[in-house]
Coordinates of C-alpha atoms in Angstrom, one line a residue:
X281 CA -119.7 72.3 -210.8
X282 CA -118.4 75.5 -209.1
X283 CA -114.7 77.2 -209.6
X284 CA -114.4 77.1 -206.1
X285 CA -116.3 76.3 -202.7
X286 CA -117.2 80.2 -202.1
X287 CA -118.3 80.5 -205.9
X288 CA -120.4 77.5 -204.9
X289 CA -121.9 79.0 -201.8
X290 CA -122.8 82.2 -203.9
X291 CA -124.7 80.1 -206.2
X292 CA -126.4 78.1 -203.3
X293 CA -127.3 81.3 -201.9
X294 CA -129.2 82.5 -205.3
X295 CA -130.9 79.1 -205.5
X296 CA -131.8 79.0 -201.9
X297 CA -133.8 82.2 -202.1
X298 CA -135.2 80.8 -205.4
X299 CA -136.5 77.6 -204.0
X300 CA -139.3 78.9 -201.6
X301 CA -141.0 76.1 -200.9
X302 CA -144.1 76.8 -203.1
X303 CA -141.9 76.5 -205.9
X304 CA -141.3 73.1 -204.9
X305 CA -144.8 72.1 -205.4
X306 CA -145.6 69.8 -208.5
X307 CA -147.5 72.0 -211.0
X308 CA -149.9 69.5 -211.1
X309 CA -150.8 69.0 -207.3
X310 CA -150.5 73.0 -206.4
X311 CA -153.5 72.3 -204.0
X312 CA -151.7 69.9 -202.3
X313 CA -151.4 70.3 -198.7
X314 CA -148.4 71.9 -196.8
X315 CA -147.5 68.5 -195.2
X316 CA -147.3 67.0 -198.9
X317 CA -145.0 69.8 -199.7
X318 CA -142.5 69.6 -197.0
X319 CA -142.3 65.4 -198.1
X320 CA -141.9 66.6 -201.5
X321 CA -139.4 69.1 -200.4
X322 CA -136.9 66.1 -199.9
X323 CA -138.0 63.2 -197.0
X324 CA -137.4 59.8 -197.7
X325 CA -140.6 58.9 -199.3
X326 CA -142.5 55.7 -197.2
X327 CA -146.1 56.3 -197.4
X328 CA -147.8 53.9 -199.4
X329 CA -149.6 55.2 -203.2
X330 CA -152.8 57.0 -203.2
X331 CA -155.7 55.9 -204.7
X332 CA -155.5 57.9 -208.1
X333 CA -151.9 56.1 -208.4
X334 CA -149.7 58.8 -207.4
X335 CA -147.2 58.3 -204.5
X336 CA -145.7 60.9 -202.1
X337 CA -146.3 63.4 -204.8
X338 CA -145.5 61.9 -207.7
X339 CA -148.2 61.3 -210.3
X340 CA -148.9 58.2 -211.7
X341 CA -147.3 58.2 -215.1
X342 CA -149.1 57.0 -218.2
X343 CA -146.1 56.2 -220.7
X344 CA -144.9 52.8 -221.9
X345 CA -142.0 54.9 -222.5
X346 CA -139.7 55.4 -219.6
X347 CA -136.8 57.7 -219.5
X348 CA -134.1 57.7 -216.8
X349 CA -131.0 60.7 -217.1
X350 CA -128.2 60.2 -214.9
X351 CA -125.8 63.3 -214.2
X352 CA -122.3 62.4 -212.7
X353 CA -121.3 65.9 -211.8
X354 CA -117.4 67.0 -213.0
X355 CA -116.8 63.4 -214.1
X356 CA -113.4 62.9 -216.4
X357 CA -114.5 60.3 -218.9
X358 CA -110.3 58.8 -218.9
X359 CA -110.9 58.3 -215.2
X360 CA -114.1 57.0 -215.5
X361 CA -112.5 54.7 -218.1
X362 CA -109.3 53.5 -215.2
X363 CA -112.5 53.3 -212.1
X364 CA -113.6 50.5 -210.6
X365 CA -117.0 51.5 -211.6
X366 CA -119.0 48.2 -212.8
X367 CA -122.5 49.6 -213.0
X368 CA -121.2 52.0 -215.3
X369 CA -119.6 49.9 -217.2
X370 CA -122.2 47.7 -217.5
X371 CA -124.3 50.2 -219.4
X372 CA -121.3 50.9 -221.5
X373 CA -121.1 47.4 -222.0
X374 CA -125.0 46.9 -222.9
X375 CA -125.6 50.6 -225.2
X376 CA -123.9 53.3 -226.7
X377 CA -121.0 55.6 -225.1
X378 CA -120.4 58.8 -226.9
X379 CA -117.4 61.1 -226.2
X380 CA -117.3 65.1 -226.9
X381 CA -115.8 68.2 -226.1
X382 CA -117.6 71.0 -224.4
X383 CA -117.4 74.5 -225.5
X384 CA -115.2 77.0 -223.1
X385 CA -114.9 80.9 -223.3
X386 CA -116.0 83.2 -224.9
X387 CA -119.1 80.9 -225.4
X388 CA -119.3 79.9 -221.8
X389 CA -117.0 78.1 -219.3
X390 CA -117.1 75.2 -218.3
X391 CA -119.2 75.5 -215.3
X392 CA -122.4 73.4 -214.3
X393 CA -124.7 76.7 -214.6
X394 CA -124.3 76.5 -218.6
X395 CA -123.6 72.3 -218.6
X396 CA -126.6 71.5 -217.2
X397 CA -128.5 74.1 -219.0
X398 CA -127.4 72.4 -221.7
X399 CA -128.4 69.2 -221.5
X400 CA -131.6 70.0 -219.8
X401 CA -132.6 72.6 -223.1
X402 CA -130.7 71.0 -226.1
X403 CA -129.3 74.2 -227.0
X404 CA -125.9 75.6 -226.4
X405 CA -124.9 78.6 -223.9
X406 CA -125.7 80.9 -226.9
X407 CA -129.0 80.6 -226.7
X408 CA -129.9 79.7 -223.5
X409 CA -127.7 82.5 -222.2
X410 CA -126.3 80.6 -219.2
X411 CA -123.1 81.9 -218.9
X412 CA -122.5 80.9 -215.1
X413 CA -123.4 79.9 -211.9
X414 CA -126.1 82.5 -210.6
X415 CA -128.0 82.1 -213.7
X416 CA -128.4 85.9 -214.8
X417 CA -129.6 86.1 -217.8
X418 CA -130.8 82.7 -218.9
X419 CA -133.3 82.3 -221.4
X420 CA -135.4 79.6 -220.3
X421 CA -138.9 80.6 -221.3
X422 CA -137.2 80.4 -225.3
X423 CA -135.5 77.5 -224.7
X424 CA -137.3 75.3 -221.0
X425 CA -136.0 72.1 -219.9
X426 CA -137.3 68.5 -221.0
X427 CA -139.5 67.8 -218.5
X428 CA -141.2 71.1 -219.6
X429 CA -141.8 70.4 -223.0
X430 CA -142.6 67.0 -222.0
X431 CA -145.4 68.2 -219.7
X432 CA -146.5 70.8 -222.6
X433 CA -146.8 68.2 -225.0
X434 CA -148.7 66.0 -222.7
X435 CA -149.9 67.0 -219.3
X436 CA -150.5 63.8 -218.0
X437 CA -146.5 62.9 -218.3
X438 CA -145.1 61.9 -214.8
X439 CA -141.6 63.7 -214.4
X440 CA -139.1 63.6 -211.6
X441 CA -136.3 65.7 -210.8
X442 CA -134.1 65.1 -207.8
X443 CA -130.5 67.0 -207.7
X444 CA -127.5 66.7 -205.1
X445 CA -127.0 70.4 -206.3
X446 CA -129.5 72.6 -205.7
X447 CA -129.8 74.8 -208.5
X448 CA -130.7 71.8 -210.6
X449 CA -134.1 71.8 -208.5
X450 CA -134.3 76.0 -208.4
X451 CA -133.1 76.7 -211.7
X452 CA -132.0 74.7 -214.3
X453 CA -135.7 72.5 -214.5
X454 CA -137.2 75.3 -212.7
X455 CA -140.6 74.8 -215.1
X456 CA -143.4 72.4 -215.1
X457 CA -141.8 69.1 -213.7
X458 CA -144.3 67.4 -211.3
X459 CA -141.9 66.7 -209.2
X460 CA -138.7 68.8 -208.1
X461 CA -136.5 67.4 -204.3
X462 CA -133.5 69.2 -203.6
X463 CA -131.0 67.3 -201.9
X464 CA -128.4 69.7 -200.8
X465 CA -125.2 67.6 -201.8
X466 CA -125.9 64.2 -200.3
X467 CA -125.6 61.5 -203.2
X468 CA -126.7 58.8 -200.4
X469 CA -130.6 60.1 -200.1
X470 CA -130.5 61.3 -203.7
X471 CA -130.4 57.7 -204.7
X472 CA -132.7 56.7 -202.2
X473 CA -135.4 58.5 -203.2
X474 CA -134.7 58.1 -206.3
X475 CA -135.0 53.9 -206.0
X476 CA -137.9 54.6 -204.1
X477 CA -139.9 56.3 -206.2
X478 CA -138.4 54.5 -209.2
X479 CA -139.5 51.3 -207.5
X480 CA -143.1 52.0 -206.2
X481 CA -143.8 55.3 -207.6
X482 CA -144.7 55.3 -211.5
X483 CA -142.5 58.6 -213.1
X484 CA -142.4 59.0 -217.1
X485 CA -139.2 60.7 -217.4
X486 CA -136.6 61.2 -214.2
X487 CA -133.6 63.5 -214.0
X488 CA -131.1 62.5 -211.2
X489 CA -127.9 64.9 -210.7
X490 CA -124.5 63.1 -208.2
X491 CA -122.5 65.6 -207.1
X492 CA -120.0 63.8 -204.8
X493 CA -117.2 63.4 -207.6
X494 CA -117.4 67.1 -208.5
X495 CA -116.6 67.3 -204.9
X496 CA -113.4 65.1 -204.8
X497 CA -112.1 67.0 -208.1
X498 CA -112.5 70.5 -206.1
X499 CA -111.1 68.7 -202.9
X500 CA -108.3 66.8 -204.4
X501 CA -107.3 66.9 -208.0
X502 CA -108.8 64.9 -211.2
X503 CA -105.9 62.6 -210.9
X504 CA -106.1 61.9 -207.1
X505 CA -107.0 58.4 -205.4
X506 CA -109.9 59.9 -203.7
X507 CA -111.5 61.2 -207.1
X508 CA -111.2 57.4 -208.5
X509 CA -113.1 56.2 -205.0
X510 CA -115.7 58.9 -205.8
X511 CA -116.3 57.5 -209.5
X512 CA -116.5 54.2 -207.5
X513 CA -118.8 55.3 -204.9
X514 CA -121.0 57.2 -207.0
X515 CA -120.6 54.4 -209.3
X516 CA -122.7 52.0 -206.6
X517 CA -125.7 54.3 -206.2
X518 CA -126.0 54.7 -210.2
X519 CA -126.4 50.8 -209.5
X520 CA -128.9 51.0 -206.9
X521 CA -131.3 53.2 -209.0
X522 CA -130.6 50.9 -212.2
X523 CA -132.0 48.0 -209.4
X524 CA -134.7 49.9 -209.0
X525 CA -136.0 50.2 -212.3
X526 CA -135.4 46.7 -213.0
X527 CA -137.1 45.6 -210.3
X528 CA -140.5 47.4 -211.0
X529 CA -143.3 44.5 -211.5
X530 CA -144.4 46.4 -215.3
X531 CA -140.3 46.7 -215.7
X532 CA -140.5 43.8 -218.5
X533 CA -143.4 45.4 -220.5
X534 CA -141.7 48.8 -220.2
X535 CA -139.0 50.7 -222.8
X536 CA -136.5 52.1 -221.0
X537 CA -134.1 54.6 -221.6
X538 CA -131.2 55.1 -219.2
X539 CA -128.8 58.0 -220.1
X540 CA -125.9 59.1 -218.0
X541 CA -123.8 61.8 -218.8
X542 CA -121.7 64.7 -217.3
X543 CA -121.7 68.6 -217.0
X544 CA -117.3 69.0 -217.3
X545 CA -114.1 67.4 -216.5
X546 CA -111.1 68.8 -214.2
X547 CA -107.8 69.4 -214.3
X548 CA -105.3 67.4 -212.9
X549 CA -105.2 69.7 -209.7
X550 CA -109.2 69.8 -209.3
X551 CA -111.2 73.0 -210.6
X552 CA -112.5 73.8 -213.6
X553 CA -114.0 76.5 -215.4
X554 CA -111.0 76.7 -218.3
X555 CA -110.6 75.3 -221.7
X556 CA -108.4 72.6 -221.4
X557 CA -108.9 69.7 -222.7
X558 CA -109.6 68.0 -219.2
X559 CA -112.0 70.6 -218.4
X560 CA -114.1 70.4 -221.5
X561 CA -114.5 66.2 -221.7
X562 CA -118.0 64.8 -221.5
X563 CA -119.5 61.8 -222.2
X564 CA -123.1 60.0 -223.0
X565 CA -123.7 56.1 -222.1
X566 CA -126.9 55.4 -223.6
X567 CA -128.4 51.9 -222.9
X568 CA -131.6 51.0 -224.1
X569 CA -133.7 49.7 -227.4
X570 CA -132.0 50.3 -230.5
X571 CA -128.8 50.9 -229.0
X572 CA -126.2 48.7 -229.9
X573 CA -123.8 47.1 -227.3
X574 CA -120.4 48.2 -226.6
X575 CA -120.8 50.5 -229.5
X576 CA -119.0 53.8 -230.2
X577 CA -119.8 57.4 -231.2
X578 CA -117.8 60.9 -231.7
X579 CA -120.5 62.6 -233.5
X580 CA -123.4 62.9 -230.3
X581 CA -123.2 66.0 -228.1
X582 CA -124.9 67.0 -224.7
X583 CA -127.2 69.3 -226.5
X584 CA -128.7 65.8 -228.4
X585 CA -130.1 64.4 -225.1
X586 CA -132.9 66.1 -224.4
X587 CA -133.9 65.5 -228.0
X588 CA -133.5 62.1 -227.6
X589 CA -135.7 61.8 -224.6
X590 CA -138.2 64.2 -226.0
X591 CA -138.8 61.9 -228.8
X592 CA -138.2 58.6 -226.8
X593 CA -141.2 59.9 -224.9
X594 CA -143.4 60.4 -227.6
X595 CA -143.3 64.6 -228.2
X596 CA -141.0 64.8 -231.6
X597 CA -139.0 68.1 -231.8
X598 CA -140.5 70.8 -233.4
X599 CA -138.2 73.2 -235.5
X600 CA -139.6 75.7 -234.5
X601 CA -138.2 75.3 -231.0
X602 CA -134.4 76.3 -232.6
X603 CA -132.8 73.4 -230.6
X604 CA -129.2 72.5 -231.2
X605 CA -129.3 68.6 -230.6
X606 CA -131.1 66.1 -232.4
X607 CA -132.4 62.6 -231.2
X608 CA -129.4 60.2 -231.6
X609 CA -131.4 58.0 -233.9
X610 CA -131.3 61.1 -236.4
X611 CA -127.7 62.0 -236.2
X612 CA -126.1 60.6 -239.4
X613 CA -122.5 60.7 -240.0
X614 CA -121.5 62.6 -242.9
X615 CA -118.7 62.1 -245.0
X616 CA -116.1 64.7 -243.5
X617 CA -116.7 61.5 -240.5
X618 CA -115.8 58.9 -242.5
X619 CA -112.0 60.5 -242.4
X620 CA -111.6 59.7 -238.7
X621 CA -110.0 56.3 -239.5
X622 CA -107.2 57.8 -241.5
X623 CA -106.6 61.0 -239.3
X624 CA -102.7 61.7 -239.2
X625 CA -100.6 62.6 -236.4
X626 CA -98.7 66.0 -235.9
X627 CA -96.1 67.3 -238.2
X628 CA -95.6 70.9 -237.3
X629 CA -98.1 71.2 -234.4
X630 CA -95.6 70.7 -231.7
X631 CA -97.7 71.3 -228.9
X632 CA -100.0 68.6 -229.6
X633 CA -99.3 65.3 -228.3
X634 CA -97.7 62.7 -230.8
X635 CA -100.1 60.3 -230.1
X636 CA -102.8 62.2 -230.9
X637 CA -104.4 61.5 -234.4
X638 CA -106.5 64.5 -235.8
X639 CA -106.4 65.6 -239.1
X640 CA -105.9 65.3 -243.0
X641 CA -105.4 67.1 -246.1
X642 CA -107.3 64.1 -247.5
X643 CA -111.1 64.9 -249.0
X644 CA -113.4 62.3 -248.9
X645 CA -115.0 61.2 -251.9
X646 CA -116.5 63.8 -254.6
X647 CA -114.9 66.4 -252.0
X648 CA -112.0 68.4 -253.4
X649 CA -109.6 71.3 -252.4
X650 CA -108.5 74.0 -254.2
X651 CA -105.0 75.3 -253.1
X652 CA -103.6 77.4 -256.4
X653 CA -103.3 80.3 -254.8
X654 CA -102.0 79.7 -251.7
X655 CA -98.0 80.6 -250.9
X656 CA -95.9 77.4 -250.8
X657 CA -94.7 76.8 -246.6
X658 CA -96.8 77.7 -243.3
X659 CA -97.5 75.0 -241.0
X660 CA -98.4 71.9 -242.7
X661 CA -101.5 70.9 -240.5
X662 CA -103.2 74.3 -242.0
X663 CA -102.5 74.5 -245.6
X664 CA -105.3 75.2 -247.1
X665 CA -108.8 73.9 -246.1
X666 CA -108.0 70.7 -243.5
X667 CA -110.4 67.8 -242.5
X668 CA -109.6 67.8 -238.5
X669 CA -111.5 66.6 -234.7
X670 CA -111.8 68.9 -231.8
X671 CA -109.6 67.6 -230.0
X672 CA -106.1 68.2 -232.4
X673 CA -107.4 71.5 -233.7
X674 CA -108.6 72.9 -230.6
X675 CA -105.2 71.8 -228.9
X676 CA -103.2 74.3 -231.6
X677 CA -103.4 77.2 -229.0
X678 CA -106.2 77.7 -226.4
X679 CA -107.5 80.6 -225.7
X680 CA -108.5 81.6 -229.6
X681 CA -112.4 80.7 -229.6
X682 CA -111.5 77.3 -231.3
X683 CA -113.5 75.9 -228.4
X684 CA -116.6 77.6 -229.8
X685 CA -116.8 74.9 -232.3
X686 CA -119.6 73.4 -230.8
X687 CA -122.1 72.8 -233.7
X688 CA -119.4 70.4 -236.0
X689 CA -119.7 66.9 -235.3
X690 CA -116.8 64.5 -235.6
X691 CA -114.5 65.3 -238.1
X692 CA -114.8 68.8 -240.0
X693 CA -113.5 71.1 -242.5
X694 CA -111.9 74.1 -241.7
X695 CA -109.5 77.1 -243.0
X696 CA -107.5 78.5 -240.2
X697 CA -104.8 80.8 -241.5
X698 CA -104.2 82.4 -237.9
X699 CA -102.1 78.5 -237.5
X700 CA -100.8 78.3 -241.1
X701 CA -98.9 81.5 -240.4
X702 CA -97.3 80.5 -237.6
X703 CA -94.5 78.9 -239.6
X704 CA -92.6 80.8 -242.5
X705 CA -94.5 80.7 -245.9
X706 CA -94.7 82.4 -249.1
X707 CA -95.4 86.0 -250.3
X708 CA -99.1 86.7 -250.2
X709 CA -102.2 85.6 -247.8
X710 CA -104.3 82.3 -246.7
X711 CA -106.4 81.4 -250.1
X712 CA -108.0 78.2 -250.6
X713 CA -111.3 76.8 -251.5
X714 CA -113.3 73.6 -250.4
X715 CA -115.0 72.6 -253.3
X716 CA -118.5 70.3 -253.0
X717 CA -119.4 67.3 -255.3
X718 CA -121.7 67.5 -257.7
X719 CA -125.2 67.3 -256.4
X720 CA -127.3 66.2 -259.3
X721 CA -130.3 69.1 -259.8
X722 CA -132.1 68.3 -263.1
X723 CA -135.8 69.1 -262.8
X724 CA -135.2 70.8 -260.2
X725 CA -136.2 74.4 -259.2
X726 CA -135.0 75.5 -255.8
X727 CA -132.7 74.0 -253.1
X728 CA -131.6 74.6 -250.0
X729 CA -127.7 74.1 -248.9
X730 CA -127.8 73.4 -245.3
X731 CA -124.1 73.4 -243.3
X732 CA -123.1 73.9 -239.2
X733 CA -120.7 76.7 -239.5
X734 CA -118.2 78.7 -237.3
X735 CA -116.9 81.8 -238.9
X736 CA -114.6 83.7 -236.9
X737 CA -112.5 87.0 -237.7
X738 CA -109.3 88.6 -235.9
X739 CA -108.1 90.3 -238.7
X740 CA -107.6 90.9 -242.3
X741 CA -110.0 87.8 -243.9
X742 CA -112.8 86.9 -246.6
X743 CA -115.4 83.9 -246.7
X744 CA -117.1 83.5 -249.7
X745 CA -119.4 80.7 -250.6
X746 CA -120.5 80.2 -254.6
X747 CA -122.7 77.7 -256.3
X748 CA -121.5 76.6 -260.2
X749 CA -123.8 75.0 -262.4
X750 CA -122.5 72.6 -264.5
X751 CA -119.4 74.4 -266.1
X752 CA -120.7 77.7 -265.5
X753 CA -119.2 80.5 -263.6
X754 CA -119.3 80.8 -260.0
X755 CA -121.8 82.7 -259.0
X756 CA -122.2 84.5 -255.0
X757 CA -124.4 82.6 -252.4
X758 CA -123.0 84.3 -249.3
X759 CA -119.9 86.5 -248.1
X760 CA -118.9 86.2 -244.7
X761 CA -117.8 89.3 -243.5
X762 CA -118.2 89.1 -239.5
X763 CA -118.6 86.7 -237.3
X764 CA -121.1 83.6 -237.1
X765 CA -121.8 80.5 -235.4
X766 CA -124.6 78.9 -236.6
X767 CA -126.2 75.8 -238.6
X768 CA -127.0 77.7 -242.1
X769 CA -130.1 77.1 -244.3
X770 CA -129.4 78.9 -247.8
X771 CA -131.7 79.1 -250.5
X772 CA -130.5 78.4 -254.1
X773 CA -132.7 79.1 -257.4
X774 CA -131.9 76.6 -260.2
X775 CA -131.7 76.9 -263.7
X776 CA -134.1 75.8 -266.0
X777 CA -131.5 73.8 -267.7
X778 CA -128.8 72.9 -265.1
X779 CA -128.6 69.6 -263.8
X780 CA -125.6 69.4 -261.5
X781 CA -124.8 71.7 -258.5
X782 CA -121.2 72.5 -257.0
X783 CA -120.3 74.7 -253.9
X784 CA -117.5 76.2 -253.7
X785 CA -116.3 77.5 -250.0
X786 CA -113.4 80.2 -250.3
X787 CA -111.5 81.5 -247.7
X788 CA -108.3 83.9 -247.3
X789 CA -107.1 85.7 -244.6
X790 CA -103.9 87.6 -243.2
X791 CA -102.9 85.8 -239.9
X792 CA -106.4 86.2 -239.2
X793 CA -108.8 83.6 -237.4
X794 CA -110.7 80.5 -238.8
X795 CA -113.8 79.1 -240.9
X796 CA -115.0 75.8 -240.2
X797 CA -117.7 73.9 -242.1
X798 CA -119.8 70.9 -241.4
X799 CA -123.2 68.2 -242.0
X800 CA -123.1 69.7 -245.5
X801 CA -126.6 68.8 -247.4
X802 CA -128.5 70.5 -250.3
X803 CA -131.8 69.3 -251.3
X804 CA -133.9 70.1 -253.7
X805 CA -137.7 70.5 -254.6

């Protein structure tokens, strides 16, 4: 989670003088006395449950509905994958596992500050504005953790948080959680308490941070043999927690939800912080009802799992809250992901590995490209508007705010004449358009055409987006004239008369930068 051990002690330092000890003190149980709140401020927890059901100052939770969030700190998911980890694998082996890439500079690096920020909001860096470490800055009265909402939907939610690293505790779900312990980096007594409360305590929703892996990674390199024994050891106490909740006696008339996830990789050579591709892996296991086993996903995120618990727990996301993620049971895969199969390997892309399958000029059906005007040559992979995954267009060159494409799922489109250029091409400029099908509007008045977006310049370039009805001419829906990374909701008036809908998504550009498009929907009313 931090560059390096001094970066770490700086942050430490800022939490420390956070986390007074009233700030420790469940919302809920502020009168509680001062020898409550030095147990709550991290003691093994062994006095027995009080009389209104609350133990060592816990409330007693009122939710059929149990959530349990897991965060391996700095954990590579390829390592994980080569660990002698069998708890871990256990809930791969009974749920879900999702792989993603994080975002890296300009957006934010890949430190804990803006991973767990994160996946405690649903939002990216962008909006939560945590850009590092000390937290200066960060938004998070616009966009508060899960146990937040969760307590401001319902006050009588039980939540838990208990973190190895301290900021967790003093910053990142520094709102209304009942219960905050700050561990100060030992994994050990984080999972005790954790099976101790888990087991005689009554929590809704709990969020439990590791750190010892992050730890190896700084100490010894992603690749060494005492990063694998950390996955493995780490691996153990994610075990005796999972015990725990199994062993509850109201475990069998309970749903729960175990998530585990991570903040960033490493490099080989430990540290992170970059945008390489071993920095910016993460991961979901999801393991729980309605989660099939030993399946797959590429299109869930970090930003979807507070969504997920949010709505797991019975308080459904409001739009109005702007969050990124969705619940996973929402996410569909749209048509750009039903490519993914039939991704090719590099032709011109030399610095991409051979193995690596991640693009096509291929549209899926009712999808079309448009490529007229654009110069015969430039690098194949970029000829016109592409169908590609993070991971082979990302790998083109770091360093040029591909890594910012954090709000496509999967497989996307995008125009990237900045990498078409790169090899020797015709006279004249970038200019192709991504054509829609035909989205049937008859009887219809309005619409809305809603699409994740990433529209970066860096010289000479044009984004255009137009809507043709029936046979008609093209007409303007939006120019794109500076740059924009958002999920777009655009109005469109209908014709009386019209009853089919195309958009049309033109790009050109100079050795400029990129547009990428994605989840493209239009309804209509």
């Amino acid at each position: 989670m931090r560059t390096s051990r001094s970066a770490r002690t700086v942050a430490l330092a800022t939490a420390t003088a956070a986390a007074t000890a009233a700030a420790l003190i469940p919302l809920s149980a502020a009168a509680a006395s001062a020898a409550t709140a030095t147990a709550t401020a991290g003691a093994t927890a062994t006095a027995t449950a009080a009389a209104d059901g609350s133990y060592q100052g816990l409330p007693n939770g009122t939710k059929q509905a149990k959530a349990l969030v897991i965060g391996v700190d700095g954990t590579r998911y390829d390592k994980l994958l080569t660990a002698d980890a069998p708890n871990l694998k256990a809930l791969m082996a009974g749920g879900l596992t999702a792989t993603s890439n994080l975002y890296a500079n300009p957006l934010a690096p890949t430190l804990s500050g803006p991973g767990w920020s994160t996946i405690a909001t649903g939002a990216w860096p962008d909006k939560h504005q945590v850009k590092d470490n000390a937290f200066t800055g960060a938004r998070f009265d616009l966009f508060p953790d899960f146990a937040t909402r969760l307590e401001n939907a319902d006050p009588t939610t039980s939540t838990l948080v208990i973190g190895s690293w301290n900021p967790i505790t003093a910053n990142v779900f520094n709102g209304r959680a009942d219960l905050r312990i700050p561990e100060s980096e030992n994994d050990t007594k984080t999972a005790a308490d954790a099976a101790d409360y888990l087991a005689h305590g009554n929590p809704d929703t709990t969020f439990l941070h590791f750190d010892e892996v992050d730890e190896a990674g700084h100490a010894h390199g992603g690749t060494s043999p005492e990063y694998a024994a950390a996955i493995h050891s780490v691996d153990a106490l994610v075990g005796q927690v999972v015990q725990a909740v199994k062993s509850r006696p109201t475990y069998g008339s309970e749903d729960w939800l175990i998530l585990v996830t991570t903040d960033h990789g490493h490099t080989d050579a430990g540290g992170h912080g970059g945008n390489s591709a071993n920095e910016r892996q993460t991961f979901l296991i999801a393991d729980g009802t309605g989660y099939t086993p030993g399946s797959r996903r590429y299109d869930v995120k970090p930003v979807d799992i507070a969504p997920t618990v949010l709505k797991h727990q019975g308080a459904p996301v409001d739009p109005a809250w702007k969050l990124d993620g969705q619940p996973i049971d929402e996410i569909t895969p749209d048509a750009f992901d039903a490519l993914r199969p039939n991704l090719q390997a590099r032709v011109d892309e030399s610095g991409i590995p051979a193995t690596v399958k991640g693009w096509t000029h291929t549209p899926p059906a009712g999808w079309s490209i448009d490529n007229s005007r654009m110069p015969s040559g430039g690098v194949t992979e970029w000829r016109g508007w592409a169908f590609a995954t993070d991971e082979f267009w990302t790998a083109t060159q770091l360093g040029q705010s591909r890594e910012t494409n954090v709000r496509a799922r999967s497989v996307f489109a995008v125009a990237d004449s900045d990498e078409w250029d790169d090899k020797a091409h015709g006279a004249g400029q970038f200019d192709s358009t991504l054509v829609s099908p035909a989205y049937p509007v008859t009887g219809r008045s309005r619409g809305t055409l809603s699409f994740a977006t990433n529209y970066k310049i860096d010289g000479p370039q044009t984004g255009d987006l137009y809507v043709v009805f029936d046979n008609g001419a093209p007409q303007l829906v939006k120019s794109y004239r500076s740059d924009l990374n958002t999920v777009e909701q655009l109005p469109v008036t209908i014709p009386a008369a019209a009853t089919t809908a195309r958009f049309q998504f033109r790009y050109t550009g100079t050795n400029s930068a990129f547009w990428t498009v994605d989840q493209v929907t239009f309804t209509t009313s």
